[in-house]
Structure formats: C-alpha cells, structure tokens
Coordinates of C-alpha atoms in Angstrom, one line a residue:
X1 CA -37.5 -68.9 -19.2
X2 CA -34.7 -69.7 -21.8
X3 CA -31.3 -71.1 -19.9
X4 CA -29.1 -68.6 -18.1
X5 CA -26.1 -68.3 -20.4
X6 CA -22.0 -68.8 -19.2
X7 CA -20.1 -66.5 -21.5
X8 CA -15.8 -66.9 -22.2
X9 CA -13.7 -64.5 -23.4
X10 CA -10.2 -65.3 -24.7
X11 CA -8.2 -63.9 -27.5
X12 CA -6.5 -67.2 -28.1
X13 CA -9.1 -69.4 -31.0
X14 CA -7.8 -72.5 -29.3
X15 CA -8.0 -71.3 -25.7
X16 CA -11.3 -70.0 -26.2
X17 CA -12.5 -73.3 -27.9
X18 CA -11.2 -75.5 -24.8
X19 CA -12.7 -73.9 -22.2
X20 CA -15.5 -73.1 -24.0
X21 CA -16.0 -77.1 -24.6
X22 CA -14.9 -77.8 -21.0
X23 CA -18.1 -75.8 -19.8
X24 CA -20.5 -77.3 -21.9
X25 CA -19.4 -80.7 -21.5
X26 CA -20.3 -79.9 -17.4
X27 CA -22.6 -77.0 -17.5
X28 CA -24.4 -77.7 -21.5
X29 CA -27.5 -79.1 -19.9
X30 CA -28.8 -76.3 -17.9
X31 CA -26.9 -73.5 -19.4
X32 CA -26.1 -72.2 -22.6
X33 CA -22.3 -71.6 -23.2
X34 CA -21.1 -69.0 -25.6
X35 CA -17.7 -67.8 -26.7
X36 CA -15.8 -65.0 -27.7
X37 CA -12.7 -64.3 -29.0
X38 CA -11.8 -60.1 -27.7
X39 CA -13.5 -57.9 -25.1
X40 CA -15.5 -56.2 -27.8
X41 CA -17.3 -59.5 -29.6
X42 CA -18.3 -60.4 -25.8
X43 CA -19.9 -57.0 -25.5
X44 CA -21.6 -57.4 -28.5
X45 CA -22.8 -60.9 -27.1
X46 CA -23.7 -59.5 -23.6
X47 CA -25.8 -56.8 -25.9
X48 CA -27.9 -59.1 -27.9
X49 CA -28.4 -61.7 -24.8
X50 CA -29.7 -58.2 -22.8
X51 CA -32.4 -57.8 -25.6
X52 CA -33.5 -61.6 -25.3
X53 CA -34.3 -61.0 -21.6
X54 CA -31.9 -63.4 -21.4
X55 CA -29.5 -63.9 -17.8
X56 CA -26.1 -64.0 -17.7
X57 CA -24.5 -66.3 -15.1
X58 CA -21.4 -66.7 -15.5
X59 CA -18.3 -64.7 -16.9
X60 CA -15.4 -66.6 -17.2
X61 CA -12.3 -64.3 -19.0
X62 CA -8.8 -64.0 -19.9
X63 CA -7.2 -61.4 -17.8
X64 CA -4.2 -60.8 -20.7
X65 CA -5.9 -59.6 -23.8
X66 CA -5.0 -56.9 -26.3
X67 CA -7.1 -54.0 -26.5
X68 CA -9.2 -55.0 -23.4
X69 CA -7.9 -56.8 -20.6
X70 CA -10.2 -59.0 -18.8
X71 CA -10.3 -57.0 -15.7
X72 CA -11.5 -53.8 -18.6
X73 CA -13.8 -55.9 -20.3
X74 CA -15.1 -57.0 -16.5
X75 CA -15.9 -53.2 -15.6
X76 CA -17.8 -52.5 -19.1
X77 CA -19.5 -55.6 -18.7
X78 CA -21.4 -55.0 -15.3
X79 CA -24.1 -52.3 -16.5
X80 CA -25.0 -55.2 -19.0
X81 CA -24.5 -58.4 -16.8
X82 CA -24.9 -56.7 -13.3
X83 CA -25.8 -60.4 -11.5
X84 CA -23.3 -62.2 -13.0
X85 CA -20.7 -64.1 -11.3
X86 CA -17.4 -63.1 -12.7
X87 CA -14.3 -65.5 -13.0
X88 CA -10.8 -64.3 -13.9
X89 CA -8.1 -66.2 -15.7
X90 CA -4.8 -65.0 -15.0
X91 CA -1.3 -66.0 -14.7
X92 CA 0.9 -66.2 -12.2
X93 CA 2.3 -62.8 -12.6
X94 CA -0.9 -61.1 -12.8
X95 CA -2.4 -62.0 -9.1
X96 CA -2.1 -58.8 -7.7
X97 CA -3.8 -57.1 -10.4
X98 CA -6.5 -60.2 -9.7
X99 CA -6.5 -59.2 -6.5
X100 CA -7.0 -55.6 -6.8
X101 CA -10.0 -56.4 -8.9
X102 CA -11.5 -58.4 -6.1
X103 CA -12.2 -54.6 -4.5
X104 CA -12.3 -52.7 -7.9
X105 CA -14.6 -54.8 -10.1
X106 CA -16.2 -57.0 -7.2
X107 CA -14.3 -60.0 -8.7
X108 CA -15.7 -63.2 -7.7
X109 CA -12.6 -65.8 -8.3
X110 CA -9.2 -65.8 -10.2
X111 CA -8.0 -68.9 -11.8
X112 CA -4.5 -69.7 -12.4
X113 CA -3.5 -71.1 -16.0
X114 CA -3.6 -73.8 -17.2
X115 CA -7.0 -75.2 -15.6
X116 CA -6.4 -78.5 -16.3
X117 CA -7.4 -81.0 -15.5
X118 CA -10.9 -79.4 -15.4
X119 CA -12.2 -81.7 -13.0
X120 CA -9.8 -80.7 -10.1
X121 CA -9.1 -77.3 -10.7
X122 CA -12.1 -75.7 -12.9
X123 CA -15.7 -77.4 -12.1
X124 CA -15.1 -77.0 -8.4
X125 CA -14.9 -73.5 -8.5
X126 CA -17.1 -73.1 -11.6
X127 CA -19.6 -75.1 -9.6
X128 CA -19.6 -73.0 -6.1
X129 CA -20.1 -69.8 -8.7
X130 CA -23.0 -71.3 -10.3
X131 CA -24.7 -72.4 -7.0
X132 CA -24.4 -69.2 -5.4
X133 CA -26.0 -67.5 -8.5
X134 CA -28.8 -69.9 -8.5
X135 CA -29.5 -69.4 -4.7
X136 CA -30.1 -65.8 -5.5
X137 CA -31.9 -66.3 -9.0
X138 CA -34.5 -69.5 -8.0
X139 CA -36.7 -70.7 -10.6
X140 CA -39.7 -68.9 -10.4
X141 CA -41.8 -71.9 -10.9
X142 CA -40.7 -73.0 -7.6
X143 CA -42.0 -70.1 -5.8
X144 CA -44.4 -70.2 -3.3
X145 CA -46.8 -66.4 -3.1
X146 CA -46.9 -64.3 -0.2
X147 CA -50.0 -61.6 -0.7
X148 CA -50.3 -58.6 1.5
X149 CA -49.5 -54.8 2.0
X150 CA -46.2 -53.8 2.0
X151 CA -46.2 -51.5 5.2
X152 CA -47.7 -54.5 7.5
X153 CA -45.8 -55.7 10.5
X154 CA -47.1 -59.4 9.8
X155 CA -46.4 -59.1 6.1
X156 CA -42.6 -58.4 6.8
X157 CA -42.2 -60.9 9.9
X158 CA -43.5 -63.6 7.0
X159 CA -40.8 -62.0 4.1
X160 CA -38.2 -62.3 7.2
X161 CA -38.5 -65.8 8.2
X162 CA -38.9 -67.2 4.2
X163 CA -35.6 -65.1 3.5
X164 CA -33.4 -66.0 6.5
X165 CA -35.0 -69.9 5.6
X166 CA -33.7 -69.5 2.6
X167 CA -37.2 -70.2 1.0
X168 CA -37.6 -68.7 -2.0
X169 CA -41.1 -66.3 -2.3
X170 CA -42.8 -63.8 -5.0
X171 CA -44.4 -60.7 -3.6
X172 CA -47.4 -60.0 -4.7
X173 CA -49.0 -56.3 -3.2
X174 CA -52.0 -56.4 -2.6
X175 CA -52.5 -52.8 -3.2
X176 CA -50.2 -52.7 -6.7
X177 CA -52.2 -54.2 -9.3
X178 CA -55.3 -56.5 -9.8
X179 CA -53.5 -60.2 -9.1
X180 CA -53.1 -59.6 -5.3
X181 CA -56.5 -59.1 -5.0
X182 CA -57.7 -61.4 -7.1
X183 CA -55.4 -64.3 -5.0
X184 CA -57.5 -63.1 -1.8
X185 CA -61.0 -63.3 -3.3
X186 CA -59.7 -66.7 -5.0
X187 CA -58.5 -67.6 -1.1
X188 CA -62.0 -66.5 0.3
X189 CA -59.8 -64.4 2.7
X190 CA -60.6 -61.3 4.6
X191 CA -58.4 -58.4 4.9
X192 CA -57.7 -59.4 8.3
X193 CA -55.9 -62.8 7.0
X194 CA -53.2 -60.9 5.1
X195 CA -50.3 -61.8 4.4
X196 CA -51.5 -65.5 2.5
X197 CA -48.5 -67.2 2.2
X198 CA -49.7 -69.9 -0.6
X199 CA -47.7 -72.8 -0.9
X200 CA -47.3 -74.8 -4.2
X201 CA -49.4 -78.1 -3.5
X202 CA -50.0 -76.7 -0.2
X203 CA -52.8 -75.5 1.9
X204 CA -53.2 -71.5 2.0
X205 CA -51.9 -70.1 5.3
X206 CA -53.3 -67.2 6.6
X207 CA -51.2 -64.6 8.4
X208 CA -49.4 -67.7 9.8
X209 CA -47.2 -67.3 12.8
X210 CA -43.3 -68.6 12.5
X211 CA -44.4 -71.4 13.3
X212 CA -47.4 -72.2 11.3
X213 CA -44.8 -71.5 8.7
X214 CA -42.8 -73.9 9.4
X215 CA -44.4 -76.6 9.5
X216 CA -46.4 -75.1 6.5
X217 CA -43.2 -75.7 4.3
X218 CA -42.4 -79.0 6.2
X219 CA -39.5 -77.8 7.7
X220 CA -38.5 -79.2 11.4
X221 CA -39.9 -78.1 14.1
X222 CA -40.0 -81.1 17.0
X223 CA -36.9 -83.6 18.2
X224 CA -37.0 -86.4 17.3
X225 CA -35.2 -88.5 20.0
X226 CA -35.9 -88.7 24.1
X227 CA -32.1 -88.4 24.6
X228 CA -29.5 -86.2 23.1
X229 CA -25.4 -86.1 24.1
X230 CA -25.4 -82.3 23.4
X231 CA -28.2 -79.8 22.9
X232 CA -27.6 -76.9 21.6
X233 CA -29.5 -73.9 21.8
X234 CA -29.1 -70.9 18.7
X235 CA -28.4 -71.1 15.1
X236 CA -25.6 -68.4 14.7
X237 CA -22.6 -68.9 13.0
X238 CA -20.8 -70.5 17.2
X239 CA -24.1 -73.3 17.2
X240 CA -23.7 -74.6 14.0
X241 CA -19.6 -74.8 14.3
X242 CA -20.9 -76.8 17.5
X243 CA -23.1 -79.0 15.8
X244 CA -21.2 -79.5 12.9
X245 CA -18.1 -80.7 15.0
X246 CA -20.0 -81.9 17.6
X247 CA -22.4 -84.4 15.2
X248 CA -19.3 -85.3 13.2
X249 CA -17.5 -86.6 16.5
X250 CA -20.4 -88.8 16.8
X251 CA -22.4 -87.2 19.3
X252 CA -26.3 -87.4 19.4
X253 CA -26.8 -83.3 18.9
X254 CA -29.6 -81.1 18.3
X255 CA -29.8 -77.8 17.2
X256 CA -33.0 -75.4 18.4
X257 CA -33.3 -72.0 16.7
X258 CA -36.0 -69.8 17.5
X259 CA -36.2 -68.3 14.0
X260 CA -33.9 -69.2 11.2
X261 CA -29.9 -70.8 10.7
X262 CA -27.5 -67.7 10.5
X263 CA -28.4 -65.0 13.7
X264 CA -27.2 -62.1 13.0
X265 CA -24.5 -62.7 10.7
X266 CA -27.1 -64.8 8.5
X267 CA -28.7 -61.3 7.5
X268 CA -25.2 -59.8 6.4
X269 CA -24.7 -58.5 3.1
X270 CA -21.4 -59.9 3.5
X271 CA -18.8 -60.9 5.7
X272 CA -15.2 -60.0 4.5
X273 CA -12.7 -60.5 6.9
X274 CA -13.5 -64.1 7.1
X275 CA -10.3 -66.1 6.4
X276 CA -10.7 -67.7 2.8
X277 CA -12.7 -66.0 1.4
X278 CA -10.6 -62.9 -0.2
X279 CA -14.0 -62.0 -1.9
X280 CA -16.2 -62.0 1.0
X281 CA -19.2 -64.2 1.3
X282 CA -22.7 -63.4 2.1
X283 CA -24.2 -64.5 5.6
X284 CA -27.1 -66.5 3.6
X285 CA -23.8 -67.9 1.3
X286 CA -21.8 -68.8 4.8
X287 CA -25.3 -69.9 6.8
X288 CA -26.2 -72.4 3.8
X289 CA -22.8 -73.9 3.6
X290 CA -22.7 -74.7 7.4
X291 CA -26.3 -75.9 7.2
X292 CA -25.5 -78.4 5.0
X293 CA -22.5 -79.7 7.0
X294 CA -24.7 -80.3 10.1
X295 CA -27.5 -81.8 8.2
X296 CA -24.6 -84.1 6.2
X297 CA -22.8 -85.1 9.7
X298 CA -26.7 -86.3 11.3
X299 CA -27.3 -83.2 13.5
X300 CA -30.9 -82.4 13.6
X301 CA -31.9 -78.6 13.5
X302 CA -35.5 -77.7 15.0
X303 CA -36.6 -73.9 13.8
X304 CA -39.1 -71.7 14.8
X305 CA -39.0 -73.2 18.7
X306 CA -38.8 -70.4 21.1
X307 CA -36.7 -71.7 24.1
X308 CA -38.3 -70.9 27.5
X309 CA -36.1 -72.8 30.4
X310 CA -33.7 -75.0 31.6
X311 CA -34.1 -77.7 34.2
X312 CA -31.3 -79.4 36.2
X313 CA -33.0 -83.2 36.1
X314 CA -29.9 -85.3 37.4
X315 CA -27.2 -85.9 35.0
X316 CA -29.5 -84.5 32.2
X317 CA -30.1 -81.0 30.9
X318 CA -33.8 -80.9 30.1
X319 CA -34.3 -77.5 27.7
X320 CA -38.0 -76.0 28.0
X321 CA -39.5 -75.0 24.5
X322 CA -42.6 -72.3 24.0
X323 CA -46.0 -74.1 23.5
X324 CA -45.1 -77.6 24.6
X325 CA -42.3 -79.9 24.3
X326 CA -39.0 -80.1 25.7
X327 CA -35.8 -81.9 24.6
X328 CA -33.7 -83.8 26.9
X329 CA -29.6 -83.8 26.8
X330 CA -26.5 -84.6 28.6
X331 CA -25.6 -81.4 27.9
X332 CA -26.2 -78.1 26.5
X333 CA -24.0 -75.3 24.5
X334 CA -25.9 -71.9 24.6
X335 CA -25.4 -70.0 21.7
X336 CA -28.1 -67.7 21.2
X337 CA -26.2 -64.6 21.1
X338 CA -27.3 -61.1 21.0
X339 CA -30.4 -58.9 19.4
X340 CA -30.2 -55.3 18.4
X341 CA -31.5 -53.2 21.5
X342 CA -34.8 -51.3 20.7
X343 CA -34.5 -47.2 20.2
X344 CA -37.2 -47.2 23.4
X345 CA -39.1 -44.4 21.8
X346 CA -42.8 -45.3 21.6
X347 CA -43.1 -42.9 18.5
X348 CA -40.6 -44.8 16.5
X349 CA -41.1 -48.2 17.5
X350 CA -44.7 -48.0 16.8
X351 CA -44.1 -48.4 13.2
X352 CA -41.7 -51.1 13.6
X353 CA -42.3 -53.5 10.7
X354 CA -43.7 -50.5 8.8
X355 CA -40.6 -48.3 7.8
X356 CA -38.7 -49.0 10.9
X357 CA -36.4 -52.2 11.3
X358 CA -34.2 -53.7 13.9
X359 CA -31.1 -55.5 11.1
X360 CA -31.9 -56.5 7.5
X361 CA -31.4 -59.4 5.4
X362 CA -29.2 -58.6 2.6
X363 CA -32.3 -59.3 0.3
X364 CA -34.2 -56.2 1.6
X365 CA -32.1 -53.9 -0.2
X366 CA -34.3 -54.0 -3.5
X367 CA -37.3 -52.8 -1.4
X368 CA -35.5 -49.2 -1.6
X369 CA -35.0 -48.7 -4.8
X370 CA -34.2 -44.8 -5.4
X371 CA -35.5 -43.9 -1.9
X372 CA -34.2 -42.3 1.0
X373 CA -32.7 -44.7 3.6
X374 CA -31.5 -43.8 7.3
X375 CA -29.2 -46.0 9.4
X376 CA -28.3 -46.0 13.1
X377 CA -25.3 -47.7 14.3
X378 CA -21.7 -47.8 14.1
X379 CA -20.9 -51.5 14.2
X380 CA -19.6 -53.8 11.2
X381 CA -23.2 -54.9 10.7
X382 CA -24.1 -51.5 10.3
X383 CA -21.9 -50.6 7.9
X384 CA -22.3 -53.9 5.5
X385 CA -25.8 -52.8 5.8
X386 CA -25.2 -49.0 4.7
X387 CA -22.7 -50.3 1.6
X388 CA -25.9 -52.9 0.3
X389 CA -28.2 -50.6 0.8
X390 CA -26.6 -47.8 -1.1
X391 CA -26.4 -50.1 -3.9
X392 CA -30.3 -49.5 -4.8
X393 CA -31.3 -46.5 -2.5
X394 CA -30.6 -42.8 -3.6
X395 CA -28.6 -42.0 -0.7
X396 CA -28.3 -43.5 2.8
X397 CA -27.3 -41.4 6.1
X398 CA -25.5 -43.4 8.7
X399 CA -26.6 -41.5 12.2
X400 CA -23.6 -42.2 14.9
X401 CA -24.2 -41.1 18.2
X402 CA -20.3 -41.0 18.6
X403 CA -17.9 -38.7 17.4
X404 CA -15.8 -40.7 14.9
X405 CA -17.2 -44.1 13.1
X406 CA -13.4 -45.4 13.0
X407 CA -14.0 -46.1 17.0
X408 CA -16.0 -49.0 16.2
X409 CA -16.0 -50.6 12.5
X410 CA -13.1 -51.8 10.8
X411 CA -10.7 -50.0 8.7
X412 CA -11.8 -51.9 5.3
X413 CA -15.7 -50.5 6.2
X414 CA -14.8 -47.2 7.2
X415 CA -13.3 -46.4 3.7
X416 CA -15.7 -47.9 1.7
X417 CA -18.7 -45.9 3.3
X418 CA -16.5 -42.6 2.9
X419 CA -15.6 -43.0 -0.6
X420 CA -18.9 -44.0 -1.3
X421 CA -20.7 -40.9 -3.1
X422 CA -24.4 -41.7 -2.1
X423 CA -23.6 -42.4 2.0
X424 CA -23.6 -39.9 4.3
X425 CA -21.9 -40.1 7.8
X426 CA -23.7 -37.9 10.2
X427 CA -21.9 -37.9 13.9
X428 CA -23.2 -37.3 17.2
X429 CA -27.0 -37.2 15.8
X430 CA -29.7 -39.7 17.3
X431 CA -33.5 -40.4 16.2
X432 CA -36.0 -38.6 19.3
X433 CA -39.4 -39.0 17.2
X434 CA -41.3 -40.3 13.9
X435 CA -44.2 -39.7 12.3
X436 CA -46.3 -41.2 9.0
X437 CA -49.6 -42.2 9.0
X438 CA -49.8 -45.9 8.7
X439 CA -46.1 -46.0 7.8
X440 CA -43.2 -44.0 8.5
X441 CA -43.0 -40.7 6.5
X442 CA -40.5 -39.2 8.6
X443 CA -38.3 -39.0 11.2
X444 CA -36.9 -36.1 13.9
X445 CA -32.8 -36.0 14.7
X446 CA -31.7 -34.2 17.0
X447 CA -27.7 -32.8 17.0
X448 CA -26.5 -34.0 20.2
X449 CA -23.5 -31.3 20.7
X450 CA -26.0 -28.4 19.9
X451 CA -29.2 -29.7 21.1
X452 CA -30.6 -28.7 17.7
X453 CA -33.9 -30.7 16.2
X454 CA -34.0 -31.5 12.5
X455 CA -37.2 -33.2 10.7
X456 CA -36.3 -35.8 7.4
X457 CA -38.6 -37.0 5.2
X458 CA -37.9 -41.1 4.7
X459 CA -40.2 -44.3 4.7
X460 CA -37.3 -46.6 6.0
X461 CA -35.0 -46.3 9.0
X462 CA -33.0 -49.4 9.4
X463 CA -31.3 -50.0 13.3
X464 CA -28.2 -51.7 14.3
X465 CA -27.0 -50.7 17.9
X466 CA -26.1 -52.4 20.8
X467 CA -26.4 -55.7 22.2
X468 CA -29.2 -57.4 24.3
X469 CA -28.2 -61.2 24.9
X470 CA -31.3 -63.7 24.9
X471 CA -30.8 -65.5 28.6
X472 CA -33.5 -65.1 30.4
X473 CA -34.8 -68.4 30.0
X474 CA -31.7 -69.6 31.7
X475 CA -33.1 -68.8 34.9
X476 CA -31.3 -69.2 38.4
X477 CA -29.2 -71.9 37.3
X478 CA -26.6 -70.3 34.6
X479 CA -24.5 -67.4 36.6
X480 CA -24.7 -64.2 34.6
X481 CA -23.8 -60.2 34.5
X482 CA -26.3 -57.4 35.5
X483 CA -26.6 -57.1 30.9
X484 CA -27.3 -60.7 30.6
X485 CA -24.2 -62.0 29.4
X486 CA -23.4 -65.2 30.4
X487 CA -20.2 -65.7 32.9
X488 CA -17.7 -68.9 31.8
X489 CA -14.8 -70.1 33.4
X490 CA -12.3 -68.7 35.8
X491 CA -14.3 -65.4 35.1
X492 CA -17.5 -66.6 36.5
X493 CA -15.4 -67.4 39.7
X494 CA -14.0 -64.8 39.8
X495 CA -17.6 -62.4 39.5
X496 CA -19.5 -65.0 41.8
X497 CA -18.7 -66.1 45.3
X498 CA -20.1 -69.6 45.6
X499 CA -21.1 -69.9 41.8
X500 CA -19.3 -73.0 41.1
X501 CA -19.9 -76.1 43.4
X502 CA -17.9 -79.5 42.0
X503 CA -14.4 -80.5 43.5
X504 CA -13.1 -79.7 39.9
X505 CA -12.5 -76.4 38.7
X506 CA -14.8 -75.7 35.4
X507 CA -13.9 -75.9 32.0
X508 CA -12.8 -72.3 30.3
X509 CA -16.6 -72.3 28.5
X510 CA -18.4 -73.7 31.3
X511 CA -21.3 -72.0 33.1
X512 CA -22.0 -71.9 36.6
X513 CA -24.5 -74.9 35.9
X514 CA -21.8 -78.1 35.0
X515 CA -22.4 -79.5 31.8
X516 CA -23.7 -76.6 30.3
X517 CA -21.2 -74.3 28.2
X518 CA -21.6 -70.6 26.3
X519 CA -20.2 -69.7 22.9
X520 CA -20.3 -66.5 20.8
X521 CA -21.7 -63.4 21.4
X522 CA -24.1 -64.7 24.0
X523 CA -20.9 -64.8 26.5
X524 CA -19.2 -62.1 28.5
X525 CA -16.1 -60.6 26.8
X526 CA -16.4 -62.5 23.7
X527 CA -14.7 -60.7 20.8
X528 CA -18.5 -60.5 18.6
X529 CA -16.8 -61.3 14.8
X530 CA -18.1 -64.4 13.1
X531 CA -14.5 -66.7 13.2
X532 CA -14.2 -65.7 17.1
X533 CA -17.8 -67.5 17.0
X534 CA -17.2 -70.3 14.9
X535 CA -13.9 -71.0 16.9
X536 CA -15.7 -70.8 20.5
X537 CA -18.7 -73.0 19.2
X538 CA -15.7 -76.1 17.9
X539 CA -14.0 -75.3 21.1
X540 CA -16.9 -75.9 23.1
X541 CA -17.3 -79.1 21.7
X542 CA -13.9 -80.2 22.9
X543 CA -15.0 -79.3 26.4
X544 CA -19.0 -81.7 25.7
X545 CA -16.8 -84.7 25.6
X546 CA -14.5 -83.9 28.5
X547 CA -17.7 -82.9 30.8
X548 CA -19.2 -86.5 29.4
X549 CA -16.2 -88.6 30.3
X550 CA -17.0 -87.2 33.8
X551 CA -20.5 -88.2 34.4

C-alpha cells in the first residue's frame, strides 16, 4: 500500500510552503505531504488521491481563506476524505467559529497561529492525530485472520476480545467467498473448530477460549510476584486511574481484568463530556492512553483471568482467580463495575451472539452497513451507541421503556439523536419475543400504554439497560446491598449493624472487610460517568497508603 498522505491548505505561498516543509521534515518518512494553495486545488488533490486508492490522514487547513474557508473546504472534503483527521488553523478571533465546527464538521483540533516553534506547539498535536488514525487504520500486514460464520456466538466472543485488546484482525467469512474455506481445509479444521484465529508466526487456534487467546497473542495472563501492596480487581476506566496512581506512588500493584482494559466505557463510540477533550474521545482512544500510563509507571495488568474469591489470610488479601492461581496483596481496590442486565426472555437471548448483543464496541458499527438496527436503553451508552451506529445502518430505532429519553441521557445526546434523520425514538415500547432461524430475523414489540404487539423485521438488536454489578465472588466478607452493589464508608454503617469491627472508623471507600476499598460503578450511589470513576479509582489510592501505614 502506497503512504497515507497529510494534505495543507493555505492561501498564503509562504504559509503554505512552511508548514508544508514543517510536516515533511517530521512526518516525510511514513507519509506523503502535499500542498495546496485554495479550497478548490485541495479538492482537486483529494480527487486524484481518491482514484489512487490512496488514504488521506491528515487535513491540516487555514480557517481564513477567500472563496472557501477552511471550516467550508472541511465540510466538502469529508465525502472524499471521510477517515481523515482534520486540523484547523485559526486565529485568535476565530475560536468560536473553531469551536462550532468541533460539532458541525466533527473537527478534530484547532491550532492557534503562529505554530512555531513546531516542536512545542505543532508535532505534539500533529502526532496524537496521526496515532489515533493509525490505531484505527493498522497495516494490514500485521493482521492476524479470524475465519468463521458471521452469525456464531464463538465467532463474535473472538471479534470482541481482539477489538476491546485492541488487536488488530481481518475477517474472513467462511461462507462469503472461496479464501475462508480454503484457510480451513489449509488448517485441517472441521466445522466444529470455527472461528480459527491464525496468528502471524503463530500456531492456529481453534475456537479458542479468552484465554487461549491470550496467551495465543502473548499477552499477560499470570502475576508475576508472590506479594503485591495493592491488587486491584477490574480494568474500567476507576482501576486503571488506581493503578496508574497507585504504581506511580511506588506501590507493588496489579491489575486483573477478566476480559479486556476499558469495561464498559472501553466499547464507547465516544465519550464527550470528558474534561479536555472538547472533541470527544473514543473509549479505545481513552482505554489505550491509560494503558500505557500503567504499563509506563511498572503496574502489571493480567487479562482474561476470571476472579472467583477473596480470602482474609492475616494482614494479606489473597484474590482467588478461575482455573488456578491466586495473587496475594496487602490490599485490594474492587473495581469491576457493572454489566448490562439480560432481557430474561429465552426467545431473545437464544440468539445472543447471533443478532442479539448486550453493548458494542465502537468498531461493530461497520457490520450494519444499510441494515436495520434496534436499540434498547436510555442511558449515555445507549445513545453513543444509536449516533455510531446510524452512521452506517439505514435507520436505527431506540426502544425506551419510559416516557421521555431526556429522564436519563444528557442534554448534548438527547439532541443529537432527535435531529438525527435516520434515528428513531420509540417510547414506552419493550422487546417480548424474537425469531430467525439460525440468526435473528425479527423481533416482536409490544406498546406498553396500549398493550399492542408489533412484529419488525431486523438481524441486529443491540441492548444497553440496567446495571448488574460483578460481586459475587466477594463472598461473606465485603458488606453489600440486596442488587449487589458494594457498601463503603459511613454508608455501609449506617446499612449494617455490626459490619465494621476495628476501633477506627473506615476510610470513605472502605468496605466492610479493612484494607479492601470500591471505586466506580461497582459501588453503591456512585454517580456511573467515566471522570466520577477515574476520580474514585485516584482517590482510592490515597486511602491504600493510609490503610498500609496502619498495618
């Protein structure tokens, strides 16, 4: 594949010459730069790199332009460029028109003039651009090949866990064309092995489990070190703001995810009412970045380890995993907040996997392309969801048991799903039945005000409602309400007579069990919004290192 190509636009020769040598001096290697002097001739460039084949990466413009502004030339440039990242260049007086475009033109970053020097105020931002385009555009030669049908439970258990892992995959459908069956008969593998998840200079797995996966692509899946100061237990967004402040204040810490880095947030399309990022950020985008901070700071992070019990040994915390194994700790932070609570019809969730799923990684919405999609729920996540996957579907209905979404997603949501011409907000309407054969073909609603029943034909039904917290393997030991939430501080005396035992009262995250604290969505009353998260998972921290200067 020829290089990705970072096109300028600026009416100003001179102008356009610097930054167009700025970029290639830092960016020449791996991409090719090209310049143009008006809205039009960058058009015309955009054209002839379209009939190449060619991808554009980066757009980096002038915002005052005759003619064409930049924001104008932005909006006539996304039918041609629809991936690329867009950067604005704009003076002072022209922020809020930058801004605007943020929401009009989806707007990635806007640059104040002058840039210089480029090495402090253009490559950094020119570099967070480029990375993020290249985490959603990896080099196909890198790929590993995942072969199977697309309606199998297994198959899209396998898709999940590479996505969320950020481990970039091909499809190959076994039943679309001769190459998926030619990989099988090439693997010696029966029908019954699909999905074959073939790793570059690998062996072949067959129909692996998470784990098998894992250790498949060599990622981490056993601690490394008898003794840990903190253990902590979930990958959301509140574990790794524990393990990233936690392992940077010098503690020995682990991080144990049963499935991927992220939780539920990690699968967001994007998360826009996180403080600064005025554009939003995807929860792969946010998950990655954190990731790296805890790997940089010496956490370690064991995946696909199901977490089974806890054990009271002493002054040590001793966390049971699935299989065998355990890991040992001073102390433990659960964070393994919440899942999305099943639709407890047998007739729908029998083709779970197969038409019907519980979230959705932002990367699923291609799998829709021109189809009809329905959505329950009525949360944030639900509505992120509903705006990515209108983007490729031909219309998506948003079923609300409720009366008026507004009750229970944000403003900024609400208005974007009603102004949106291809979403439709249904009220007071729930899913009783489905039916396919092999997959789901269609689905029965029935009008809760008038009791009326309605049958729709659609192969995909995506569910976001309520909130089951994972804490049953907590056991005895860790106080908790009749849902599962976990009680902390003077709320878990207040629920439970004779909870809390030590001469000291406990710390305003810690359990009923001392040493052992809750953060995020897992704990009772918590405010469920990522920054609530990230702030309860540093502030647990704070609380480790008081607990440890007890002991």
């Amino acid at each position: 594949m020829s290089k990705p190509a970072i096109l300028t636009v600026d009416d100003d020769p001179m102008v356009s010459a610097a930054i167009t040598r700025d970029l290639r001096e830092r960016y020449g290697k791996d991409y090719r730069v090209l310049g143009a002097t008006s809205g039009a001739e960058a058009l015309s460039v955009l054209d002839r790199l379209a009939l190449r084949d060619q991808p554009v990466a980066l757009i980096v413009t002038d915002q005052r332009m005759p003619v064409m502004t930049g924001i104008e030339f932005l909006e006539r440039a996304q039918p041609q460029a629809p991936t690329a990242k867009q950067l604005l260049l704009t003076a002072y007086a022209d922020t809020d028109a930058a801004i605007r475009a943020i929401n009009d033109v989806g707007l990635d970053h806007y640059l104040l003039k002058p840039w210089d020097p480029p090495e402090e105020r253009l490559y950094p931002v020119v570099d967070d651009l480029l990375e993020d385009w290249r985490r959603a555009h990896p080099s196909p030669t890198s790929d590993l090949r995942v072969v199977g049908h697309r309606w199998s439970e297994s198959a899209h258990a396998t898709k999940t866990f590479l996505a969320r892992n950020h481990v970039p995959y091909r499809w190959v459908d076994i039943e679309e064309g001769e190459e998926g069956e030619r990989l099988r008969q090439a693997a010696g593998a029966s029908v019954e092995d699909l999905p074959l998840v073939l790793v570059p200079d690998g062996a072949t797995l067959r129909c692996p489990s998470s784990m098998e996966l894992a250790d498949g692509l060599g990622l981490r899946t056993r601690a490394e070190q008898p003794l840990y100061d903190v253990c902590i237990v979930g990958g959301g967004p509140a574990g790794l703001a524990s393990a990233v402040y936690a392992a940077s204040e010098g503690l020995q810490t682990v991080i144990v995810e049963r499935e991927a880095p992220g939780g539920q947030a990690g699968q967001s399309a994007a998360i826009e009412n996180y403080l600064g990022f005025p554009r939003g950020l995807s929860g792969s985008d946010l998950t990655q970045r954190a990731v790296a901070q805890v790997v940089r700071f010496g956490a370690e992070m064991v995946v696909a380890r199901d977490v089974t019990g806890l054990e009271q040994r002493g002054p040590v915390r001793a966390v049971l995993l699935d299989g065998q194994g355990e890991i040992e700790a001073r102390s433990v932070i659960v964070t393994t907040g919440v899942s999305y609570r099943r639709l407890g019809a047998a007739e729908v969730d029998e083709f779970t996997g197969r038409g019907v799923y519980y979230g959705a990684t932002a990367s699923e919405a291609i799998q829709v392309a021109g189809e009809e999609v329905f959505l329950i729920g009525a949360a944030n996540s639900a509505g992120q969801a509903a705006l990515n996957l209108s983007r490729h579907a031909a219309h998506v209905t948003v079923l609300v048991r409720g009366s008026d979404i507004r009750s229970s997603m944000s403003q900024y949501l609400v208005d974007r799903i009603l102004a949106a011409e291809n979403i439709t907000v249904r009220h007071r309407t729930e899913v009783v039945s489905a039916r396919g054969d092999g997959h789901l073909e269609s689905l029965t609603l029935r009008d809760r005000d008038s009791g009326e029943f309605e049958e729709v034909a659609t192969s995909w039904l995506f569910v976001f409602i309520g909130a089951v917290p994972r804490t049953e393997w907590l056991g005895e030991l860790v106080a908790r309400d009749d849902k599962g939430f976990v009680l902390t501080g003077p709320e878990m005396l207040h629920a439970v007579d004779g909870a809390w035992t030590q001469p000291r009262g406990p710390f305003a995250l810690e359990t009923s069990l001392p040493g052992v604290f809750a953060a995020g969505d897992v704990r009772l009353d918590s405010m469920k919004r990522v920054a609530s998260a990230v702030g309860e998972g540093a502030m647990a921290v704070h609380f480790v290192h008081r607990y440890l200067a007890t002991i």
